[in-house]
PDB file of N, CA and C in Angstrom:
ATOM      1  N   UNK N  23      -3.165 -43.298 -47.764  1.00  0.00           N
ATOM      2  CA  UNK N  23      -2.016 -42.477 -47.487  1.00  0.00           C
ATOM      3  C   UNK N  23      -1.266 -43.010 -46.283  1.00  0.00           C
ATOM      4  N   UNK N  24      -0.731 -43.763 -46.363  1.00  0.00           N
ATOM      5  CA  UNK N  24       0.530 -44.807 -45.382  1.00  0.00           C
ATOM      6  C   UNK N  24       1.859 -44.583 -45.880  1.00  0.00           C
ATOM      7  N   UNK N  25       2.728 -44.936 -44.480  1.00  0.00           N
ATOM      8  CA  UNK N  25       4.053 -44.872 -44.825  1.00  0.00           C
ATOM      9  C   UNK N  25       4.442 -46.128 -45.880  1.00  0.00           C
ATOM     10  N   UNK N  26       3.738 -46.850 -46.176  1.00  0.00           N
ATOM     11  CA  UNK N  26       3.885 -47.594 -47.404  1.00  0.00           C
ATOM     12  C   UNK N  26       4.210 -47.473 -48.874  1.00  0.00           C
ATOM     13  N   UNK N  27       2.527 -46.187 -49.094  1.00  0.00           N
ATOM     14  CA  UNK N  27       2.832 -45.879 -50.240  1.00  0.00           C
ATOM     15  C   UNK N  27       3.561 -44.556 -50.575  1.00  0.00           C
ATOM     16  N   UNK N  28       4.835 -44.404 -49.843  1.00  0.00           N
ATOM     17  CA  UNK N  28       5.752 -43.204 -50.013  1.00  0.00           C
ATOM     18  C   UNK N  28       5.224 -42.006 -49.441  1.00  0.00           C
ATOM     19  N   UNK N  29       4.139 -41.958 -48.768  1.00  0.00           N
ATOM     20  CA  UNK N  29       3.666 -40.355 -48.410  1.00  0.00           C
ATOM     21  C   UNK N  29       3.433 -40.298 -46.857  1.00  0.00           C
ATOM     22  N   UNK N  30       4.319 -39.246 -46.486  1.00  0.00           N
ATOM     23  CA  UNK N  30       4.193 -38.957 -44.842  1.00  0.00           C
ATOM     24  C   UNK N  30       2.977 -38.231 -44.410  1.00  0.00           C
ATOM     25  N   UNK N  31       2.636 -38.342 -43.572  1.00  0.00           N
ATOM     26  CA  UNK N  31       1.564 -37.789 -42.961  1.00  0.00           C
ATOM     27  C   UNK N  31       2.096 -36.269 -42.788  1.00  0.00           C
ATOM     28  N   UNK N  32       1.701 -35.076 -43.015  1.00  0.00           N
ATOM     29  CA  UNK N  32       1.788 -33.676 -42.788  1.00  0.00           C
ATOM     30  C   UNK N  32       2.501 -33.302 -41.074  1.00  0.00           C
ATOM     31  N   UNK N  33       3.449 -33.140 -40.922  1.00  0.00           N
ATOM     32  CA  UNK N  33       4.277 -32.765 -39.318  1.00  0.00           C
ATOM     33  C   UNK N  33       2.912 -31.431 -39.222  1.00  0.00           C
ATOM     34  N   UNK N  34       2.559 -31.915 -37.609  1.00  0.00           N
ATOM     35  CA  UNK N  34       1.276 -31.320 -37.180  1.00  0.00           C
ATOM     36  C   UNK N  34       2.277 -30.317 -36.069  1.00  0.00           C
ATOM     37  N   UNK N  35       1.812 -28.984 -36.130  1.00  0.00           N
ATOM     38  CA  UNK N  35       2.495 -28.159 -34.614  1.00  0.00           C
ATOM     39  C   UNK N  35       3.357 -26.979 -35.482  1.00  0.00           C
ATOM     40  N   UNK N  36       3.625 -26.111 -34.420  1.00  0.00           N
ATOM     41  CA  UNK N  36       4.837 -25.253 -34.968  1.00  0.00           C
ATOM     42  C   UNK N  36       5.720 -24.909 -35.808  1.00  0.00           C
ATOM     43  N   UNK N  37       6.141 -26.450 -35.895  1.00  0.00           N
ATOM     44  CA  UNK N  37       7.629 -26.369 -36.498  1.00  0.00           C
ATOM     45  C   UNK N  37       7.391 -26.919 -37.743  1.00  0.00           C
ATOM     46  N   UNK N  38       5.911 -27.609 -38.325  1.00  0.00           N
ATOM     47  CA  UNK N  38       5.510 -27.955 -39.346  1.00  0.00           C
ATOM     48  C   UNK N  38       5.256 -26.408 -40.233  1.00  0.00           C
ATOM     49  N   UNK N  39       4.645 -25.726 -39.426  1.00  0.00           N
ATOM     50  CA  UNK N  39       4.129 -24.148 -40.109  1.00  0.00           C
ATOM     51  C   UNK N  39       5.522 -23.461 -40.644  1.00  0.00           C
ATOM     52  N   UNK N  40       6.260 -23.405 -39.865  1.00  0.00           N
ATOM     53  CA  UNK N  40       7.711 -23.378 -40.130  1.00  0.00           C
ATOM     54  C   UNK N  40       8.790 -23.793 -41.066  1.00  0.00           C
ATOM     55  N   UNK N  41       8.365 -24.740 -41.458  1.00  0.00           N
ATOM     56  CA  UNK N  41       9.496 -25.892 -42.118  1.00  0.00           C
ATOM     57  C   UNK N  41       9.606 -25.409 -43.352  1.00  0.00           C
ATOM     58  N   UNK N  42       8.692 -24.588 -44.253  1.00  0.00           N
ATOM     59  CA  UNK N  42       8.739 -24.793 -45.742  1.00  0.00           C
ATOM     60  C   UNK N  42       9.616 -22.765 -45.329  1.00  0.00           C
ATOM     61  N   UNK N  43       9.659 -22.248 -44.421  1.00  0.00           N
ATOM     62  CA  UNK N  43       9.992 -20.657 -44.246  1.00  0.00           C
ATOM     63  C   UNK N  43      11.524 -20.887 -44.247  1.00  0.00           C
ATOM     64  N   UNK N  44      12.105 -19.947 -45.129  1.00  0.00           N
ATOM     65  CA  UNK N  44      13.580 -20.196 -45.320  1.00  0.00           C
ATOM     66  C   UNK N  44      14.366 -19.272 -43.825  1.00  0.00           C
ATOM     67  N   UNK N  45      13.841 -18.705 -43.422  1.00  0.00           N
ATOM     68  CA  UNK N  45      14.765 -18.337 -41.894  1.00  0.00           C
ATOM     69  C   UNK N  45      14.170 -19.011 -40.930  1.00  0.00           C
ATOM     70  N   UNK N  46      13.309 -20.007 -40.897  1.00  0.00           N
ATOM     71  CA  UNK N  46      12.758 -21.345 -39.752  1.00  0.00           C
ATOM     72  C   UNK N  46      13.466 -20.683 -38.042  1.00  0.00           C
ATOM     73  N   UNK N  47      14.607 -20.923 -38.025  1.00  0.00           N
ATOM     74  CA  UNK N  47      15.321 -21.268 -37.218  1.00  0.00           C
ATOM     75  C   UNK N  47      14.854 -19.729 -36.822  1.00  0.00           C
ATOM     76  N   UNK N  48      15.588 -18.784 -37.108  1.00  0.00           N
ATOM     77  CA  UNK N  48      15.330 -17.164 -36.690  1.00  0.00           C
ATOM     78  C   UNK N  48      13.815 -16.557 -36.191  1.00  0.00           C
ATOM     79  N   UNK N  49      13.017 -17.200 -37.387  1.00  0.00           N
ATOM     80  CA  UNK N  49      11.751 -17.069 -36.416  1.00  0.00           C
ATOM     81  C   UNK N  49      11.526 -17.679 -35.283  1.00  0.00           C
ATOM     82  N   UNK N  50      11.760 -18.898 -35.218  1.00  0.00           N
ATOM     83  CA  UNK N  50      11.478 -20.057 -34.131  1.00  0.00           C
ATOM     84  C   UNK N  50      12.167 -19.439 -32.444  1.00  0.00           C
ATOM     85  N   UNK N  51      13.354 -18.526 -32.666  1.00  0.00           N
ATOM     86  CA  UNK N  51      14.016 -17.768 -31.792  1.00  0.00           C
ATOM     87  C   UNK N  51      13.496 -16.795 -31.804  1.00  0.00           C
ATOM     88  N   UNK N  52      13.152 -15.944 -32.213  1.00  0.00           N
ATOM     89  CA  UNK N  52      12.596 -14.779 -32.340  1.00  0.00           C
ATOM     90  C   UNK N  52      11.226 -14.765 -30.788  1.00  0.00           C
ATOM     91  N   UNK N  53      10.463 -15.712 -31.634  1.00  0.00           N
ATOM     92  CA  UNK N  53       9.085 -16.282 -31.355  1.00  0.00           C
ATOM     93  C   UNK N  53       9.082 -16.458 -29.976  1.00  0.00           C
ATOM     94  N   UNK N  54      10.380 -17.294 -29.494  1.00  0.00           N
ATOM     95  CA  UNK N  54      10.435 -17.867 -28.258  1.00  0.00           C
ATOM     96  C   UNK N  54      11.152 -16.646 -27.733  1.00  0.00           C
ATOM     97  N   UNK N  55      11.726 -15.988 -27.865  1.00  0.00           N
ATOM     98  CA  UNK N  55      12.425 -14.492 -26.975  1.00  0.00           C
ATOM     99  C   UNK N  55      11.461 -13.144 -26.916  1.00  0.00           C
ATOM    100  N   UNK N  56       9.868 -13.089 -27.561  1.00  0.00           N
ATOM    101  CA  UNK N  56       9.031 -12.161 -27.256  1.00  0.00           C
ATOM    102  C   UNK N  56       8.053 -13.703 -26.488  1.00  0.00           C
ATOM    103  N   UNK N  57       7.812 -14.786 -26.373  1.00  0.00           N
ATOM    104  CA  UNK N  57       7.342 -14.993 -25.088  1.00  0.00           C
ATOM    105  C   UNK N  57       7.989 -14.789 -24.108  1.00  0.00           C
ATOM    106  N   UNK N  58       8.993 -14.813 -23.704  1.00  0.00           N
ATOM    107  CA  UNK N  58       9.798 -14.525 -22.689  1.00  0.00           C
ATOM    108  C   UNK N  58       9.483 -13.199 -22.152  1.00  0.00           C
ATOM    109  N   UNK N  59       9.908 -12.701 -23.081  1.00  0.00           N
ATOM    110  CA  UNK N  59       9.320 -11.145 -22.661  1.00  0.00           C
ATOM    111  C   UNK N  59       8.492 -10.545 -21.985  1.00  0.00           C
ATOM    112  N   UNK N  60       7.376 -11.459 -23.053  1.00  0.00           N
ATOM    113  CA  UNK N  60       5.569 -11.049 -22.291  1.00  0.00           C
ATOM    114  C   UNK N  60       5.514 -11.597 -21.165  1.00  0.00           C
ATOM    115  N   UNK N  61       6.337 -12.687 -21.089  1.00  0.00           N
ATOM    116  CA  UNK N  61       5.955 -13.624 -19.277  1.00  0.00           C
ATOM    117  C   UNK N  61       6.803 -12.689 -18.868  1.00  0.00           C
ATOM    118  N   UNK N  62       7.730 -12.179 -18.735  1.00  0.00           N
ATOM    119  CA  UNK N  62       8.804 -11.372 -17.680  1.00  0.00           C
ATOM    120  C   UNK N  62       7.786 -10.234 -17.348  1.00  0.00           C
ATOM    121  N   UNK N  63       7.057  -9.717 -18.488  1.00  0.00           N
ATOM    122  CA  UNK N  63       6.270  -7.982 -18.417  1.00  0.00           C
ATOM    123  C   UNK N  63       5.329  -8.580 -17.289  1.00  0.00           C
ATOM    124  N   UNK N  64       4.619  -9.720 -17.643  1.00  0.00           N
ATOM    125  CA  UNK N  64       3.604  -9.983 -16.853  1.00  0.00           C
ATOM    126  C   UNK N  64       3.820 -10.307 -15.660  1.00  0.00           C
ATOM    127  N   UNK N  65       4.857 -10.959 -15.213  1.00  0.00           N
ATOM    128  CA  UNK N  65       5.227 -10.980 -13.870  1.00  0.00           C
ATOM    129  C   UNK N  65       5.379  -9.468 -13.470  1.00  0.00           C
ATOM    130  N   UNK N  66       6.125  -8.951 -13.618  1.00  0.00           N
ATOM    131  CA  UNK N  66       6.557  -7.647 -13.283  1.00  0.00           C
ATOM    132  C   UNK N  66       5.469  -6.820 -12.786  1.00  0.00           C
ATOM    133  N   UNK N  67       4.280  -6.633 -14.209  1.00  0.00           N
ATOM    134  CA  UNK N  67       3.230  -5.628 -14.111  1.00  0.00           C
ATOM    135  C   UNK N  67       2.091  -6.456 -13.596  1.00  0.00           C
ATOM    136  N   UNK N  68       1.874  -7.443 -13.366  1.00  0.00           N
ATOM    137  CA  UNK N  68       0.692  -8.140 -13.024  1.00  0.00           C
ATOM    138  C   UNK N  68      -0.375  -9.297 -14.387  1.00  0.00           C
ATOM    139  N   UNK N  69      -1.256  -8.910 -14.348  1.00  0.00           N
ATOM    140  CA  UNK N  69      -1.960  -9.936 -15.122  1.00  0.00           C
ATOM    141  C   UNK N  69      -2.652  -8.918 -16.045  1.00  0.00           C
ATOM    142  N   UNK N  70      -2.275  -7.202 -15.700  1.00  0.00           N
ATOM    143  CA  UNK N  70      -3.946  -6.682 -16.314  1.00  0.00           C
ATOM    144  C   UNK N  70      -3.122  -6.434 -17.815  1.00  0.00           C
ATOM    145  N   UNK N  71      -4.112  -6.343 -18.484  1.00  0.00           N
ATOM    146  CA  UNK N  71      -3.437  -6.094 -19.964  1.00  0.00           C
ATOM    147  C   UNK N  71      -2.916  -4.552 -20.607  1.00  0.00           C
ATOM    148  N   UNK N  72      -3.031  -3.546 -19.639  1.00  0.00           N
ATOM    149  CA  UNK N  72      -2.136  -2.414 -20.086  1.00  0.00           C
ATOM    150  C   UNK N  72      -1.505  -2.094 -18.790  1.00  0.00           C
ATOM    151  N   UNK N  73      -0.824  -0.939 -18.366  1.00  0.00           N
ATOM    152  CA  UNK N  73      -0.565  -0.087 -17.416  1.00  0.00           C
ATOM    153  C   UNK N  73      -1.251   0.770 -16.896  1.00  0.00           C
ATOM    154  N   UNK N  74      -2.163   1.294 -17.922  1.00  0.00           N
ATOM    155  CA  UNK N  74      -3.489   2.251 -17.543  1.00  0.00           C
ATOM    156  C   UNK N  74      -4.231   1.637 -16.871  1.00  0.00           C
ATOM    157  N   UNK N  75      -4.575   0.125 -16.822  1.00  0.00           N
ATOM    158  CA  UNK N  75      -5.878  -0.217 -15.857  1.00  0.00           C
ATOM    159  C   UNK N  75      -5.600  -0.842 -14.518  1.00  0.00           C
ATOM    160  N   UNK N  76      -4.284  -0.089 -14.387  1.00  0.00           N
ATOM    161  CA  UNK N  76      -3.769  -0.637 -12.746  1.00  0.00           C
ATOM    162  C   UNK N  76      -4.406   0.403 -11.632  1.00  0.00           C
ATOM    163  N   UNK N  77      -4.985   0.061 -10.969  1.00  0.00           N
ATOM    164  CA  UNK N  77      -5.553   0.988 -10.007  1.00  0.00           C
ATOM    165  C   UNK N  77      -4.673   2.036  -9.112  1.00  0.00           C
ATOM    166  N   UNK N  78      -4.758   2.993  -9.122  1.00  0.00           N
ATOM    167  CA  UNK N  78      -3.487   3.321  -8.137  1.00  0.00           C
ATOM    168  C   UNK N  78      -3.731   4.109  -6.196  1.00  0.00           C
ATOM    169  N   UNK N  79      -2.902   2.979  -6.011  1.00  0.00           N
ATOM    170  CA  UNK N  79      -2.665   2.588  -4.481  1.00  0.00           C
ATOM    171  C   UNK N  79      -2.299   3.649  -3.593  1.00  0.00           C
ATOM    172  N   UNK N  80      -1.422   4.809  -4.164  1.00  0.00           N
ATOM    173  CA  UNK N  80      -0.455   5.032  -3.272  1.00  0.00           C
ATOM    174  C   UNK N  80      -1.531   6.534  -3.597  1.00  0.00           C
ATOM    175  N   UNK N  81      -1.892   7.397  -4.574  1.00  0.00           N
ATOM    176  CA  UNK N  81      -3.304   8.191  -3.501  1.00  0.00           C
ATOM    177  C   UNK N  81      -3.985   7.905  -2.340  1.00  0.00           C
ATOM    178  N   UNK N  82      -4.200   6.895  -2.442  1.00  0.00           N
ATOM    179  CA  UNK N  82      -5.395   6.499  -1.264  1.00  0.00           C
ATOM    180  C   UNK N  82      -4.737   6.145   0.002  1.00  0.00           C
ATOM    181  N   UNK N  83      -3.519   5.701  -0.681  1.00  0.00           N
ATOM    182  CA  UNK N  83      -2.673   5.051   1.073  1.00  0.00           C
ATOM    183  C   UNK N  83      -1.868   6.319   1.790  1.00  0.00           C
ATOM    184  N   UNK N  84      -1.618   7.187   0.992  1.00  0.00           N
ATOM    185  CA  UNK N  84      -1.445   8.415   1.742  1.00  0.00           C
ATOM    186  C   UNK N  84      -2.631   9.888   2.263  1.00  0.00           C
ATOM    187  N   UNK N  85      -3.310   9.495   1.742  1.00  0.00           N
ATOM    188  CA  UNK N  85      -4.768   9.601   2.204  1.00  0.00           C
ATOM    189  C   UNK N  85      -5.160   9.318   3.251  1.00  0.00           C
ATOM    190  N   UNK N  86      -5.227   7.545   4.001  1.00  0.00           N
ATOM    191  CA  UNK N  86      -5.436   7.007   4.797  1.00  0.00           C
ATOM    192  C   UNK N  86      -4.969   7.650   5.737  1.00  0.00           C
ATOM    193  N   UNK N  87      -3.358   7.588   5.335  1.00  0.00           N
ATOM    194  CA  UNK N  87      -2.468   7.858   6.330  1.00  0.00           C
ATOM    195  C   UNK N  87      -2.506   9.309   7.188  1.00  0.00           C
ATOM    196  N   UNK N  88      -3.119  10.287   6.525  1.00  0.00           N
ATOM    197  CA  UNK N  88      -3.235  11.553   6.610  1.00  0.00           C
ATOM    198  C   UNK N  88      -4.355  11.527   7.432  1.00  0.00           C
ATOM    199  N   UNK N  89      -5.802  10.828   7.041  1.00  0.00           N
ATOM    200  CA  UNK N  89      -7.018  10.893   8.016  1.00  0.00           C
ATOM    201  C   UNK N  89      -6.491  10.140   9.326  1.00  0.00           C
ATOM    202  N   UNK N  90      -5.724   9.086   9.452  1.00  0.00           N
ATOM    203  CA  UNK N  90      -5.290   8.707  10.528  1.00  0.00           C
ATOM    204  C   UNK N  90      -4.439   9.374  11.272  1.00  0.00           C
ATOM    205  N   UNK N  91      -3.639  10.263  10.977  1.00  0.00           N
ATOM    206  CA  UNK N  91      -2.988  11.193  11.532  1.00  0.00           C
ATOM    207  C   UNK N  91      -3.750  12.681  12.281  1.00  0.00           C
ATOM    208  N   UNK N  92      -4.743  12.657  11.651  1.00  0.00           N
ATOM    209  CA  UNK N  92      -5.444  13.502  12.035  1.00  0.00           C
ATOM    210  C   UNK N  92      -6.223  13.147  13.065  1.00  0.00           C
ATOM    211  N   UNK N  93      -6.745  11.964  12.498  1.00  0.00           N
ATOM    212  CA  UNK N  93      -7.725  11.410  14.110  1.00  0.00           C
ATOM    213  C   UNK N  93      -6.985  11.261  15.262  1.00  0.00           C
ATOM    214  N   UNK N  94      -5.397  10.648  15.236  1.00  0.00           N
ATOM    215  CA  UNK N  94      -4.671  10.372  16.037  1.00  0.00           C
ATOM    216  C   UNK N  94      -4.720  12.153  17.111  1.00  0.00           C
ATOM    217  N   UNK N  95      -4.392  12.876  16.180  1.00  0.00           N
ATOM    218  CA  UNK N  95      -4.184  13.995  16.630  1.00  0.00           C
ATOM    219  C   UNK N  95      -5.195  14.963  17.493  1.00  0.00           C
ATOM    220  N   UNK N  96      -5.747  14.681  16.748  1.00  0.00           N
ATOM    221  CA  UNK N  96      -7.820  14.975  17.774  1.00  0.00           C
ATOM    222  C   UNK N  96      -7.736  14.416  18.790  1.00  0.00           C
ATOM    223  N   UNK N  97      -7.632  12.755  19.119  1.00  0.00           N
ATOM    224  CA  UNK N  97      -7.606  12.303  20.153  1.00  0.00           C
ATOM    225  C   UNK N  97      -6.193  13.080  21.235  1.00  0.00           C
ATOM    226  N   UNK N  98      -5.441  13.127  21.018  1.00  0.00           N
ATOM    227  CA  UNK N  98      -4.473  13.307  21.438  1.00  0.00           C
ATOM    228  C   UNK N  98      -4.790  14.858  22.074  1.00  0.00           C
ATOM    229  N   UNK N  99      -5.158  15.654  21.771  1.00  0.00           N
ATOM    230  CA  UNK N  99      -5.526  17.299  22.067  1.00  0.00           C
ATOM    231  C   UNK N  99      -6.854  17.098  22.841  1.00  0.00           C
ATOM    232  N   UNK N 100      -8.271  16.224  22.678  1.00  0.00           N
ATOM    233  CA  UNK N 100      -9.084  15.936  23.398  1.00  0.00           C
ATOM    234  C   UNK N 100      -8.363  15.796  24.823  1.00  0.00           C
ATOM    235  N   UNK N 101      -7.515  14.459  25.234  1.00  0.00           N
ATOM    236  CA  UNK N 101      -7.335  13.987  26.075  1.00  0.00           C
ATOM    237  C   UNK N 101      -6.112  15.142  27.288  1.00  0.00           C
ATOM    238  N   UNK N 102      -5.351  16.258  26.197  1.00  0.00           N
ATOM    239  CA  UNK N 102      -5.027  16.808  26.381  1.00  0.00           C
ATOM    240  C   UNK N 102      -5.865  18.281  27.315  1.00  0.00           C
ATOM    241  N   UNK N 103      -6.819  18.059  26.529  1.00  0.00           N
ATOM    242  CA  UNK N 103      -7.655  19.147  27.439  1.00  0.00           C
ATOM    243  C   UNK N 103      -8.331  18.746  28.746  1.00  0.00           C
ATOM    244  N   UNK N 104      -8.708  17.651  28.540  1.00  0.00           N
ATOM    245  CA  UNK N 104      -9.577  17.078  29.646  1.00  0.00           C
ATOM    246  C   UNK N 104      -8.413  17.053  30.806  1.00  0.00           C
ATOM    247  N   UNK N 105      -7.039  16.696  30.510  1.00  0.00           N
ATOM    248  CA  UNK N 105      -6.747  16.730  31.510  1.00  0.00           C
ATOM    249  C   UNK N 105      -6.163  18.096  32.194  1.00  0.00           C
ATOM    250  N   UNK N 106      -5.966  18.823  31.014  1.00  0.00           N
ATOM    251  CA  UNK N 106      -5.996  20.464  32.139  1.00  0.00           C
ATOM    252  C   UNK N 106      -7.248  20.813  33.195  1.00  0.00           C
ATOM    253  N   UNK N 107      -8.461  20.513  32.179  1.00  0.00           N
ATOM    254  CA  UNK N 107      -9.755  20.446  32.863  1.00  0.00           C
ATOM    255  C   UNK N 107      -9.526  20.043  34.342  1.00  0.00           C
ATOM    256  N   UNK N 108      -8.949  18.750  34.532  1.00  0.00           N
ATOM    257  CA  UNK N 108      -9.221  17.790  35.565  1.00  0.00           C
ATOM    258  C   UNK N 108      -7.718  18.590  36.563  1.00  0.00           C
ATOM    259  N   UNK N 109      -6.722  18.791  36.114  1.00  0.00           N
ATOM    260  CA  UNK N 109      -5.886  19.574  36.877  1.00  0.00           C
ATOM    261  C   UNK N 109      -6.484  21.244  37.513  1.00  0.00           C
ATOM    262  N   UNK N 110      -7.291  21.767  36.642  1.00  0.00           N
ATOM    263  CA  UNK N 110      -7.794  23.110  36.701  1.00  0.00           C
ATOM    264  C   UNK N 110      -8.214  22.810  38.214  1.00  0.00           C
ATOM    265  N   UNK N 111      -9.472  21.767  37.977  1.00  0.00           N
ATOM    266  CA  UNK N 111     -10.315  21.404  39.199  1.00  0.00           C
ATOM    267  C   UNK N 111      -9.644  21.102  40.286  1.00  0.00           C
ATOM    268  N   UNK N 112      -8.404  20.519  40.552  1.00  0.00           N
ATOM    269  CA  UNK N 112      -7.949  19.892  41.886  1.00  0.00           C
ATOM    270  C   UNK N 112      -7.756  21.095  42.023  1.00  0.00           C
ATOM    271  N   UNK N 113      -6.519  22.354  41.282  1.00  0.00           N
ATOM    272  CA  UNK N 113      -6.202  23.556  41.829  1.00  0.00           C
ATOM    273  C   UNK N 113      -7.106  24.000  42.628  1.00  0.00           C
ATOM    274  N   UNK N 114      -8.225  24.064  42.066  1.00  0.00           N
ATOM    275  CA  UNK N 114      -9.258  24.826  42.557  1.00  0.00           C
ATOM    276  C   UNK N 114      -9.732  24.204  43.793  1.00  0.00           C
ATOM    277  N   UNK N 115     -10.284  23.278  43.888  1.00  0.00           N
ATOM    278  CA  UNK N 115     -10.627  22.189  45.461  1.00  0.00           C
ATOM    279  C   UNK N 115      -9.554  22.714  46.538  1.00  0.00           C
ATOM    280  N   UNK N 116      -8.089  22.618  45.621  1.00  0.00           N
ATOM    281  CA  UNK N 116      -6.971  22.648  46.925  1.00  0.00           C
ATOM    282  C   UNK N 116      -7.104  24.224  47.529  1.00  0.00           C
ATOM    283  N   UNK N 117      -7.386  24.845  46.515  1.00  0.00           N
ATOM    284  CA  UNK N 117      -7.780  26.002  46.602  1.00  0.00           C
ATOM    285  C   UNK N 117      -8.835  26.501  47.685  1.00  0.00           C
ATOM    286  N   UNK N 118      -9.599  26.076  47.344  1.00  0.00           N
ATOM    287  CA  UNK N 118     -10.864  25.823  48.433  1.00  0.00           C
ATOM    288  C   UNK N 118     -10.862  25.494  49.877  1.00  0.00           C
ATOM    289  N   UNK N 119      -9.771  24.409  49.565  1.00  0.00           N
ATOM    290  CA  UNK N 119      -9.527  23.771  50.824  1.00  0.00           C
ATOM    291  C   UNK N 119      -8.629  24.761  52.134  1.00  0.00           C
ATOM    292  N   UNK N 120      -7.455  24.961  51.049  1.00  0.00           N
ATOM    293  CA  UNK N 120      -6.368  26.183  51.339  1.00  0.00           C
ATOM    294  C   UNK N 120      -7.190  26.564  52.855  1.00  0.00           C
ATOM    295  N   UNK N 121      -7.765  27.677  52.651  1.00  0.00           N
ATOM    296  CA  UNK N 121      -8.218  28.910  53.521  1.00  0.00           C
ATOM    297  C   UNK N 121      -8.778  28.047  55.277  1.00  0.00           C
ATOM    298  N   UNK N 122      -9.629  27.377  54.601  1.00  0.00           N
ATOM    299  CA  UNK N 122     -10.502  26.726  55.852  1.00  0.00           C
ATOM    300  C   UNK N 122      -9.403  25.603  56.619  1.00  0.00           C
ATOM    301  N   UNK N 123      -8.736  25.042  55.959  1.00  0.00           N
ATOM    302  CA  UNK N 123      -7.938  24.196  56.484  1.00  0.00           C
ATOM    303  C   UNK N 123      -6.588  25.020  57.380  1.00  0.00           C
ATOM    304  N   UNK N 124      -6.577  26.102  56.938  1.00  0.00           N
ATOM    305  CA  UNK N 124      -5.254  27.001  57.780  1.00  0.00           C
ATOM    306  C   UNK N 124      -5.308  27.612  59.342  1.00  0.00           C
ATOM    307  N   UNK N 125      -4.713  27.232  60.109  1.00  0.00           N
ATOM    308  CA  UNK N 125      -4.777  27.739  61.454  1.00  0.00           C
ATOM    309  C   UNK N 125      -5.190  28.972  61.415  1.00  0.00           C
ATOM    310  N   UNK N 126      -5.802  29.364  62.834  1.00  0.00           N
ATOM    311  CA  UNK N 126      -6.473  30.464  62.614  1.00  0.00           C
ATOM    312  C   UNK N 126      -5.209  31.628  63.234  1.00  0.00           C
ATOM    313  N   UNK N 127      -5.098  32.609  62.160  1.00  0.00           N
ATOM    314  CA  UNK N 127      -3.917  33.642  62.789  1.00  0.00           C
ATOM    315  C   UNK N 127      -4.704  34.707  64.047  1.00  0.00           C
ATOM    316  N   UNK N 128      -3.595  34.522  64.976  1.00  0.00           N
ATOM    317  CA  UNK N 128      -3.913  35.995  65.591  1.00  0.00           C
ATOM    318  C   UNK N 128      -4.272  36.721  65.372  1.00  0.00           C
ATOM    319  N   UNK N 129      -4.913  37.075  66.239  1.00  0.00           N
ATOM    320  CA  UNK N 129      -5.363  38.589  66.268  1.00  0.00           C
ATOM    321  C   UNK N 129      -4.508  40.086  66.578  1.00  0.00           C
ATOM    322  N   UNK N 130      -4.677  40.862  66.534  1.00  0.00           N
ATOM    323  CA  UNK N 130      -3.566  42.045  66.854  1.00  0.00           C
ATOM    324  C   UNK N 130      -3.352  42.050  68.075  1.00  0.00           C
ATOM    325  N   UNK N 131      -2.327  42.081  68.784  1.00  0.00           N
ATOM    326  CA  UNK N 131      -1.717  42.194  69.988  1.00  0.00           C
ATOM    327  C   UNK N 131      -2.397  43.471  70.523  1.00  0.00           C
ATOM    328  N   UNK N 132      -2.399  42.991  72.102  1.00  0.00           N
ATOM    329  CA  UNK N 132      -2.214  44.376  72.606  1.00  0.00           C
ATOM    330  C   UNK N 132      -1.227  45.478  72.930  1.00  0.00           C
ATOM    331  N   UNK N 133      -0.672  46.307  73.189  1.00  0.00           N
ATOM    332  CA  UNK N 133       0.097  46.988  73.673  1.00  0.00           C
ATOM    333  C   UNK N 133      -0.039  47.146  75.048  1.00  0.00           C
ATOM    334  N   UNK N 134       1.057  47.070  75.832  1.00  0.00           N
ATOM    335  CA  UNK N 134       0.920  47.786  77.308  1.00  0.00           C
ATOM    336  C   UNK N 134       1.427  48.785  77.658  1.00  0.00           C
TER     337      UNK N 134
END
């Protein structure tokens, strides 16, 4: 079976599967405009093969965001108290101090 004795070798690929289909051309477009497609979906959506098995992100990241807000906020009211605490105490020292540190007042006059 050589190009000698009149017989071509069978066109191997695509366009061989194609060739004997009377809309060739329409499929061949067709064919090539749903790959397109699927590569565009897949960029878009990722690699996984539905929409259902995408994990979802944005529960958990507002989640995060919420426990971090909260801790932020704990700290923030901790440090808040301690320092009334620590103001309470000087009042009080100055307080302390107040009385003993003040000249000593007179005593009642006499009359003459």
């Amino acid at each position: 079976m050589t190009e000698q004795d009149g017989h071509r070798p069978p066109p191997v690929g695509p366009r061989s599967a194609m060739q004997n289909t009377p809309n060739a051309e329409r499929y061949v477009l067709e064919a090539d405009a749903m790959r397109r497609r699927q590569l565009r979906s897949a960029l878009l959506h990722g690699s996984r093969r539905t929409w259902r098995e995408h994990r979802r992100v944005w529960p958990a990241l507002v989640v995060g965001l919420i426990v971090v807000a909260v801790i932020v906020a704990a700290l923030a009211v901790t440090e808040a108290f301690r320092k009334t605490e620590a103001n309470e105490k000087k009042e009080q020292q100055q307080q302390d101090r107040t009385p003993s540190s003040a000249p000593a007042t007179p005593g009642p006059k006499s009359s003459r």
